[in-house]
XYZ file of C-alpha atoms in Angstrom:
610
model
C 120.885 140.480 100.660
C 124.195 140.451 102.467
C 127.328 142.539 102.789
C 130.547 141.034 101.496
C 133.004 143.898 102.044
C 133.317 147.142 103.987
C 135.988 149.811 104.366
C 135.679 152.561 106.975
C 137.242 155.984 106.445
C 137.424 158.623 109.170
C 134.678 157.292 111.454
C 135.018 157.295 115.233
C 138.247 155.457 116.134
C 139.020 154.341 112.556
C 141.169 156.411 110.217
C 141.170 153.691 107.550
C 140.095 150.170 108.427
C 141.259 148.585 105.201
C 138.981 146.031 103.539
C 136.846 143.985 105.937
C 135.595 140.811 104.241
C 132.403 139.100 105.410
C 130.666 135.841 104.523
C 126.937 135.183 104.251
C 126.777 133.193 107.513
C 127.988 134.163 111.000
C 130.715 136.805 111.270
C 132.338 137.643 114.598
C 134.056 140.895 115.586
C 136.137 140.352 118.740
C 138.343 142.517 120.883
C 138.745 144.153 124.256
C 136.293 146.684 125.638
C 136.666 150.103 123.975
C 138.778 148.677 121.164
C 136.404 149.837 118.409
C 134.172 146.788 117.834
C 131.006 148.830 118.110
C 132.388 151.402 115.668
C 132.605 148.700 112.986
C 128.942 147.802 113.453
C 127.737 151.413 113.621
C 129.536 152.102 110.347
C 127.287 149.563 108.603
C 124.039 151.365 109.402
C 122.147 153.106 106.563
C 122.258 156.487 108.347
C 125.971 157.088 108.978
C 126.525 159.544 111.811
C 128.872 162.503 111.370
C 131.230 161.249 114.088
C 134.651 162.066 112.680
C 137.927 160.383 113.429
C 140.146 162.694 115.451
C 143.750 162.591 116.602
C 146.027 165.064 118.447
C 147.409 166.287 115.121
C 143.948 166.956 113.597
C 140.830 167.250 115.707
C 138.855 170.365 114.723
C 135.921 169.930 112.316
C 137.548 172.022 109.617
C 140.659 169.808 109.761
C 139.061 166.383 109.459
C 136.865 165.066 106.616
C 133.384 163.712 107.069
C 133.169 159.934 107.539
C 132.527 157.656 104.596
C 132.136 153.910 104.310
C 132.677 151.853 101.168
C 130.337 148.867 101.001
C 129.962 145.912 98.669
C 126.435 144.547 98.985
C 125.103 141.433 97.277
C 121.423 141.386 96.402
C 119.242 139.251 94.162
C 117.333 140.443 91.142
C 114.104 139.465 92.898
C 114.987 141.724 95.857
C 115.698 144.568 93.449
C 112.344 144.073 91.719
C 110.444 143.874 95.004
C 111.993 147.120 96.255
C 110.968 148.926 93.058
C 107.422 147.618 93.530
C 107.456 149.012 97.064
C 108.882 152.416 96.126
C 106.595 152.733 93.058
C 109.023 153.890 90.390
C 112.668 153.898 89.335
C 115.057 154.762 86.517
C 117.728 152.249 85.563
C 120.466 152.360 82.895
C 120.034 150.268 79.753
C 121.845 149.777 76.468
C 120.374 150.917 73.182
C 118.106 148.290 71.644
C 119.848 145.928 69.256
C 119.775 142.281 68.264
C 122.666 141.613 70.605
C 121.450 143.670 73.558
C 117.727 142.966 73.277
C 115.080 145.515 74.130
C 115.580 147.798 77.181
C 112.623 146.113 78.891
C 114.120 142.651 78.299
C 117.457 143.855 79.702
C 115.789 144.854 82.987
C 113.691 141.667 83.122
C 116.896 139.701 82.719
C 118.474 141.715 85.545
C 115.569 140.783 87.818
C 116.330 137.099 87.209
C 119.955 137.325 88.382
C 120.717 135.280 91.530
C 123.469 137.697 92.557
C 123.966 141.389 91.843
C 127.091 142.954 93.315
C 126.657 146.629 94.116
C 129.567 148.841 95.220
C 128.453 151.957 97.068
C 129.795 154.721 99.281
C 127.825 155.858 102.320
C 128.471 159.421 103.486
C 127.233 160.962 106.703
C 125.371 163.622 104.725
C 123.852 161.568 101.885
C 122.383 158.166 101.058
C 124.273 155.503 99.124
C 126.202 156.679 96.077
C 127.310 154.208 93.448
C 131.018 153.661 92.877
C 130.364 152.415 89.334
C 128.027 152.904 86.375
C 125.662 151.222 86.125
C 125.290 150.579 89.858
C 123.950 147.046 89.357
C 126.735 146.103 86.935
C 124.315 144.673 84.394
C 126.475 145.803 81.448
C 129.785 147.460 80.599
C 129.269 150.939 79.174
C 132.309 150.933 76.896
C 131.630 153.166 73.884
C 127.868 153.134 74.432
C 125.961 156.296 75.258
C 124.145 156.511 78.577
C 120.432 155.694 78.399
C 117.877 155.234 81.155
C 114.513 153.486 81.191
C 111.658 154.638 83.378
C 109.865 151.973 85.453
C 106.671 152.147 87.460
C 104.738 149.761 89.702
C 101.136 149.149 88.666
C 98.951 146.534 90.376
C 101.919 144.511 91.576
C 103.735 144.510 88.237
C 106.613 146.505 86.749
C 105.643 148.610 83.768
C 108.343 149.697 81.309
C 108.132 153.201 79.839
C 110.239 155.451 77.679
C 113.987 155.333 77.255
C 115.750 158.701 77.438
C 119.301 159.864 76.843
C 120.234 160.212 80.508
C 122.701 158.974 83.102
C 119.997 158.634 85.777
C 120.638 155.509 87.837
C 118.533 154.763 90.902
C 120.352 151.480 91.579
C 122.299 152.709 94.604
C 119.216 154.396 96.083
C 117.175 151.210 95.632
C 119.840 149.182 97.442
C 119.919 151.805 100.227
C 116.159 151.408 100.692
C 116.530 147.621 100.704
C 119.365 147.982 103.234
C 117.116 150.146 105.411
C 114.354 147.529 105.371
C 116.400 144.351 105.747
C 119.241 145.399 108.048
C 118.562 145.115 111.777
C 120.940 146.618 114.315
C 120.674 145.538 117.946
C 122.846 147.709 120.173
C 124.165 146.859 123.605
C 121.935 149.544 125.141
C 118.688 148.817 126.965
C 115.684 148.500 124.638
C 112.434 150.161 125.760
C 110.280 148.365 123.200
C 107.602 146.845 125.415
C 104.857 149.248 124.257
C 103.734 150.629 120.905
C 100.686 152.106 119.200
C 97.940 149.858 117.835
C 98.595 148.903 114.209
C 98.653 145.963 111.833
C 102.383 145.260 111.479
C 103.741 142.103 109.857
C 107.279 143.443 109.658
C 109.617 144.638 112.406
C 111.129 148.076 111.936
C 114.952 148.199 112.114
C 114.784 149.877 115.547
C 112.199 147.303 116.787
C 109.949 150.059 118.137
C 106.844 148.359 116.688
C 107.593 144.989 118.338
C 104.295 144.823 120.320
C 102.289 145.492 117.150
C 104.196 142.793 115.223
C 103.660 140.215 117.982
C 99.978 141.186 118.202
C 99.662 140.652 114.439
C 101.448 137.288 114.687
C 99.060 136.090 117.390
C 96.065 136.828 115.182
C 97.478 135.944 111.767
C 100.302 133.449 112.294
C 99.605 131.840 115.638
C 101.841 128.825 115.019
C 104.824 131.063 114.365
C 104.127 133.016 117.554
C 104.018 129.790 119.571
C 107.314 128.726 118.001
C 108.830 132.077 118.990
C 107.687 131.531 122.577
C 109.188 128.034 122.500
C 112.549 129.441 121.372
C 112.328 132.028 124.139
C 111.812 129.304 126.744
C 114.912 127.529 125.434
C 116.941 130.722 125.913
C 115.463 131.831 129.249
C 114.329 129.081 131.658
C 112.611 131.803 133.746
C 110.247 132.747 130.878
C 107.114 130.639 130.568
C 104.959 132.578 128.131
C 104.275 135.885 126.350
C 101.111 137.867 125.750
C 100.159 141.198 124.176
C 97.281 143.325 125.466
C 96.012 146.925 125.379
C 97.482 148.731 128.375
C 94.433 150.089 130.304
C 96.462 153.093 131.468
C 97.319 154.488 128.013
C 95.633 152.151 125.483
C 99.025 151.266 123.985
C 99.786 147.665 123.031
C 101.869 146.137 125.808
C 103.972 142.964 125.905
C 103.642 140.933 129.103
C 106.126 138.274 130.255
C 104.851 135.287 132.246
C 107.051 133.098 134.495
C 104.814 130.081 133.793
C 103.169 128.616 130.716
C 99.776 129.152 132.331
C 98.348 132.658 131.920
C 95.539 132.831 134.452
C 95.723 136.405 135.799
C 97.483 139.373 134.237
C 98.624 140.471 137.688
C 100.929 137.441 137.717
C 102.809 138.679 134.624
C 105.311 141.491 134.153
C 105.623 144.277 131.563
C 108.443 143.617 129.111
C 109.828 147.089 129.875
C 110.216 145.969 133.502
C 112.035 142.757 132.542
C 115.715 142.344 131.893
C 117.098 144.004 128.785
C 118.218 140.645 127.427
C 114.645 139.377 127.199
C 113.556 142.344 125.073
C 116.611 142.025 122.827
C 116.110 138.294 122.351
C 112.404 138.698 121.492
C 113.247 141.399 118.947
C 116.028 139.309 117.380
C 113.799 136.230 117.155
C 110.979 138.287 115.636
C 113.306 139.697 112.972
C 114.847 136.390 111.922
C 111.538 134.484 111.980
C 109.389 136.944 110.012
C 111.771 138.311 107.362
C 113.860 136.401 104.817
C 117.528 136.884 103.945
C 118.250 139.825 106.233
C 121.417 141.229 107.776
C 121.320 140.913 111.569
C 123.885 143.034 113.421
C 124.234 142.410 117.168
C 126.568 144.560 119.254
C 128.155 142.977 122.337
C 125.720 140.074 122.514
C 127.262 138.970 125.811
C 126.493 142.307 127.494
C 122.738 141.691 127.598
C 122.612 137.883 127.624
C 123.956 135.370 130.127
C 126.572 133.005 128.645
C 124.159 130.067 128.626
C 121.488 132.269 127.002
C 124.005 133.348 124.346
C 124.702 129.715 123.542
C 121.014 128.877 123.357
C 120.272 131.832 121.057
C 123.155 130.958 118.743
C 122.016 127.337 118.680
C 118.536 128.477 117.609
C 120.066 130.724 114.941
C 122.286 127.999 113.512
C 119.695 125.239 113.672
C 116.647 127.067 112.327
C 117.530 130.460 110.803
C 120.804 130.107 108.945
C 119.619 131.940 105.803
C 120.403 135.348 107.310
C 123.788 137.037 107.563
C 124.883 137.700 111.146
C 127.558 140.192 112.195
C 128.129 139.926 115.942
C 130.610 141.713 118.191
C 131.774 140.208 121.465
C 134.562 140.040 124.002
C 133.281 136.819 125.581
C 134.896 133.427 124.924
C 131.646 131.440 124.991
C 130.515 133.204 121.821
C 133.775 132.480 120.013
C 134.037 128.870 121.115
C 130.446 127.872 120.374
C 129.590 130.026 117.358
C 131.756 128.201 114.796
C 131.800 131.429 112.715
C 132.424 131.800 108.995
C 134.740 134.758 109.627
C 136.343 136.242 112.699
C 138.048 139.644 112.925
C 139.977 141.059 115.865
C 139.876 144.781 116.645
C 142.767 146.420 118.473
C 143.224 149.998 119.577
C 146.415 151.959 120.109
C 145.866 155.485 121.367
C 143.377 157.212 119.059
C 143.534 154.599 116.288
C 141.686 151.306 115.894
C 142.705 148.576 113.477
C 140.942 145.402 112.405
C 142.389 142.253 110.914
C 140.995 138.827 109.970
C 141.965 135.652 111.769
C 142.334 132.245 110.182
C 139.970 129.919 111.963
C 142.493 127.092 111.979
C 145.399 129.225 113.142
C 146.204 128.193 116.708
C 148.539 131.101 117.290
C 145.842 133.517 116.197
C 143.434 132.081 118.720
C 146.058 132.465 121.425
C 146.221 136.082 120.380
C 142.432 136.314 120.779
C 142.636 134.853 124.269
C 145.387 137.308 125.212
C 143.376 140.292 124.075
C 140.214 139.052 125.756
C 142.044 138.506 129.012
C 140.496 135.048 129.481
C 141.129 131.449 128.602
C 139.273 129.997 125.652
C 137.430 127.532 127.907
C 133.659 127.744 127.953
C 131.890 129.489 130.783
C 128.490 128.013 131.445
C 125.650 128.263 133.906
C 122.495 126.221 134.158
C 120.401 124.263 136.589
C 121.341 121.019 134.859
C 124.267 120.312 132.544
C 124.716 117.424 130.115
C 128.376 117.272 129.124
C 128.694 115.747 125.658
C 131.487 114.465 123.452
C 132.056 117.557 121.285
C 130.574 120.551 119.451
C 128.624 118.328 117.010
C 126.680 116.707 119.820
C 126.333 120.069 121.565
C 124.521 121.408 118.495
C 122.569 118.292 117.526
C 121.367 116.803 120.819
C 118.857 119.610 121.598
C 117.344 119.136 118.139
C 117.163 115.376 118.700
C 115.425 115.899 122.024
C 112.787 118.106 120.371
C 111.623 115.016 118.479
C 110.990 113.047 121.681
C 107.690 114.810 122.239
C 108.676 115.482 125.844
C 108.708 118.690 127.841
C 111.056 121.507 126.877
C 114.703 121.789 127.921
C 114.090 124.453 130.526
C 117.163 124.959 132.698
C 119.133 122.232 130.852
C 122.082 122.826 128.539
C 124.224 120.493 126.458
C 127.877 121.488 126.364
C 131.057 119.895 125.060
C 133.675 118.470 127.414
C 136.870 120.402 126.762
C 139.191 117.376 126.872
C 137.488 114.006 126.470
C 140.870 112.314 126.572
C 141.045 113.018 130.299
C 138.445 110.308 130.769
C 140.252 107.767 128.627
C 143.761 107.965 130.018
C 145.035 105.523 132.596
C 147.740 107.916 133.806
C 145.467 109.709 136.255
C 142.678 108.859 138.654
C 139.435 108.637 136.720
C 137.489 109.248 139.905
C 139.419 112.508 140.385
C 138.618 113.617 136.840
C 134.896 113.004 137.331
C 135.017 114.946 140.573
C 136.745 117.890 138.852
C 134.088 118.074 136.166
C 131.296 117.834 138.694
C 132.854 120.692 140.682
C 133.215 122.698 137.472
C 129.542 122.207 136.678
C 128.471 123.170 140.180
C 130.681 126.271 140.273
C 128.986 127.870 137.258
C 125.860 128.804 139.183
C 124.979 129.802 142.759
C 122.713 126.752 142.827
C 124.056 123.227 142.881
C 123.424 121.630 139.515
C 122.750 118.164 138.266
C 125.297 116.774 135.802
C 125.426 113.870 133.352
C 128.112 112.928 130.825
C 127.600 111.443 127.347
C 130.484 110.063 125.340
C 131.026 108.174 122.105
C 131.631 104.471 122.536
C 134.447 104.573 119.937
C 136.485 101.355 120.433
C 135.644 100.781 124.083
C 134.360 97.327 124.959
C 131.050 96.857 126.783
C 133.063 95.857 129.867
C 135.111 99.070 129.760
C 131.976 101.180 129.353
C 130.361 99.451 132.314
C 133.477 100.011 134.431
C 133.633 103.725 133.621
C 129.955 104.159 134.351
C 130.434 102.430 137.702
C 133.486 104.581 138.542
C 131.542 107.722 137.734
C 128.754 106.852 140.094
C 126.350 106.430 137.182
C 127.052 109.869 135.737
C 128.676 108.649 132.521
C 126.614 107.314 129.620
C 127.853 105.955 126.307
C 126.181 106.313 122.924
C 124.960 102.825 121.873
C 126.862 103.142 118.606
C 130.447 104.212 118.033
C 129.516 107.854 117.456
C 126.649 110.070 116.301
C 127.334 109.697 112.576
C 126.607 105.962 112.827
C 122.932 106.961 112.825
C 123.336 109.156 109.729
C 124.452 106.617 107.107
C 121.422 107.040 104.881
C 121.657 106.980 101.049
C 118.975 109.587 100.365
C 120.257 111.953 103.044
C 123.820 111.732 101.719
C 122.601 112.312 98.147
C 120.703 115.412 99.299
C 123.804 116.633 101.141
C 125.972 116.283 98.021
C 123.376 118.157 95.945
C 123.332 120.944 98.542
C 127.127 121.271 98.723
C 127.889 120.925 95.008
C 127.931 124.647 94.215
C 128.035 124.437 90.422
C 125.439 121.633 90.295
C 127.567 119.497 88.008
C 127.229 116.350 90.121
C 124.016 114.352 89.780
C 123.809 111.779 92.554
C 120.752 109.756 93.522
C 120.033 107.713 96.607
C 120.484 104.563 94.555
C 123.990 105.636 93.472
C 124.899 106.265 97.112
C 123.444 102.911 98.101
C 125.647 101.117 95.553
C 128.725 103.000 96.796
C 127.945 102.005 100.396
C 127.627 98.378 99.322
C 130.971 98.696 97.529
C 132.834 100.241 100.463
C 131.113 98.337 103.267
C 133.126 95.100 102.920
C 136.484 96.899 102.933
C 138.724 96.084 105.874
C 139.268 99.681 106.923
C 135.536 99.952 107.580
C 135.260 96.998 109.957
C 134.318 94.338 107.388
C 134.193 91.609 110.062
C 130.726 92.845 111.032
C 129.636 93.417 107.425
C 126.751 91.188 106.327
C 125.746 92.991 103.144
C 122.967 94.966 104.841
C 123.531 98.727 105.066
C 120.882 98.961 107.807
C 122.523 96.279 109.978
C 122.817 97.864 113.478
C 125.803 95.653 114.351
C 127.796 96.951 111.391
C 126.638 100.539 111.862
C 127.364 100.376 115.592
C 131.075 99.696 115.052
C 131.573 101.732 111.870
C 133.850 104.785 111.743
C 130.874 106.490 110.139
C 132.197 110.035 109.842
C 135.159 108.816 107.804
C 132.924 106.413 105.881
C 130.435 109.133 104.893
C 133.306 111.381 103.812
C 134.654 108.609 101.565
C 131.210 108.028 100.036
C 130.780 111.744 99.343
C 134.251 112.151 97.907
C 134.063 109.163 95.555
C 130.546 109.807 94.271
C 131.157 113.528 93.661
C 134.610 113.179 92.108
C 136.134 114.839 95.195
C 133.966 117.952 94.826
C 132.146 117.372 98.100
C 133.633 116.306 101.408
C 131.917 115.622 104.714
C 132.969 117.282 107.961
C 131.632 115.845 111.220
C 131.472 119.232 112.919
C 130.031 121.231 110.029
C 127.784 118.759 108.192
C 126.252 116.241 110.613
C 123.381 118.631 111.336
C 122.296 118.596 107.666
C 122.020 114.797 107.559
C 120.259 114.730 110.913
C 117.632 117.299 109.866
C 117.043 115.520 106.524
C 116.463 112.131 108.156
C 114.150 113.669 110.748
C 112.175 115.240 107.901
C 111.960 112.166 105.673
C 112.472 109.130 107.931
C 111.990 110.137 111.584
C 111.388 106.579 112.779
C 114.906 105.658 111.667
C 116.290 107.850 114.451
C 114.073 106.500 117.225
C 116.947 104.762 119.075
C 118.939 108.006 119.050
C 115.946 110.012 120.287
C 115.417 107.463 123.059
C 119.072 107.756 124.166
C 119.039 111.562 124.340
C 115.712 111.538 126.192
C 117.228 109.147 128.733
C 120.069 111.616 129.298
C 117.609 114.412 129.969
C 115.490 112.227 132.244
C 118.607 111.191 134.167
C 119.895 114.721 134.703
C 116.467 115.722 136.018
C 116.445 112.767 138.427
C 119.903 113.736 139.702
C 118.690 117.124 141.022
C 120.097 117.826 144.446
């Protein structure tokens, strides 16, 4: 389930928002404080509040209409069927039985098999969803047909099909509203008091997260590995958190979440109640619980930067993108670190003039639009970071991938360490300025982001630098600068099976059938070509000398384009993670040199502590 379009009428600061288009991935809502960002997110909740839009010309209740929100929600037939099983019964429109239409029961069974059902609804402050079309699920066009409805019931985990009546009854919108209630999670910028709850068996978080202790308690007993993974994610986000536990509170017999500053849990007196911890910890635990335990949900996070430190925001988003990308995320923010690191699928800017808010989409590749964002945020678009230790890396691809690579080293967790992209790598490569001065500037920048002095290390692509040049730059940096053994990260990702899997994943209509052997032949065909450094080509696609000098990102793109008839292209920033995860899954030993390099970076930054 995900929302593809919304339009807000008469709610809070919006008279008419116009159509707001979302994608299934990460969607950002940006703007200044009090511009109306939160109003957009509140308008998406199942229970729309009667908070009417008012202006000097019309402000009394009898003068202004109740709010309404038009929504276009995409669900699957399987989600529709599951919701009917949960609710126990439903009535859905069908066509009269004929050879062309099939039986009413077969029509509904076919609907349950649909991968996408587009439902247009209106949400009023006084009612649940109402359909904007008939039938709500769009499974047929009524035309000259008469309206019929079939009665369904849930019996022993199966849908039973009953009588068809001459009726316009259509529970489609109501079913989607119930699904929306279950699978939409809204995390506000307010403090969450969710550290205690009643005893219960709960395998699913409620949308307000009030049963969080019960869900974690159930996870510990039923899905211990998942709970440990949640704790591991939490350590990545908060270096000050070592462990979590859930116990009966002896004072009121409620389940209580305890936060431990160390991994060891030897005495409960050395832990703290979650309700006494920072609001960001509670929010992060609730968000992680939602995205880890429920599939294909809509996660709405209001002002993520207001309850999380910039480095914690980056760590949470990295976890989301790396491990839990199947959900739709709608996130509001006024902080540049969210915009710069998130690499969103859509971005909208909210502005407010007087009593009226407006919202408009921004093109991600529009430089002028991003300048407009920076102007409205009142900040530069540079990252703001803080950590005990910082590893500056070549770009956003390495920033996303290096933590995942380090996880495969089997070493201790990245507590207090962040990877972040250098804003202008060219500063290090130019001869027009003092390199020593540039290194000093970056070291000062790293140190200034936290009250504590931090340890810093730099990692850059070798590109076309000679071994002598790399050695010179490392010497000039005082040993702070390291160079990837190969030209760049993608040199480790030239793998036939991984590329074939990537093409299959990206080919939306499934018309391209590409095997690892086909990719292998294409690599052997392109490898000798001059533009791909054929002087080091020896006919072996695993030759480290050839791979080390190869412009691999461009090479992989060419392989993808030619084997898919230009249907699939490869983007270093967007697609390297897929190849990396595939190779780690299927051929982890192949990446051992890369894992060793990243581990050395982490070991070095720890040794450099001052």
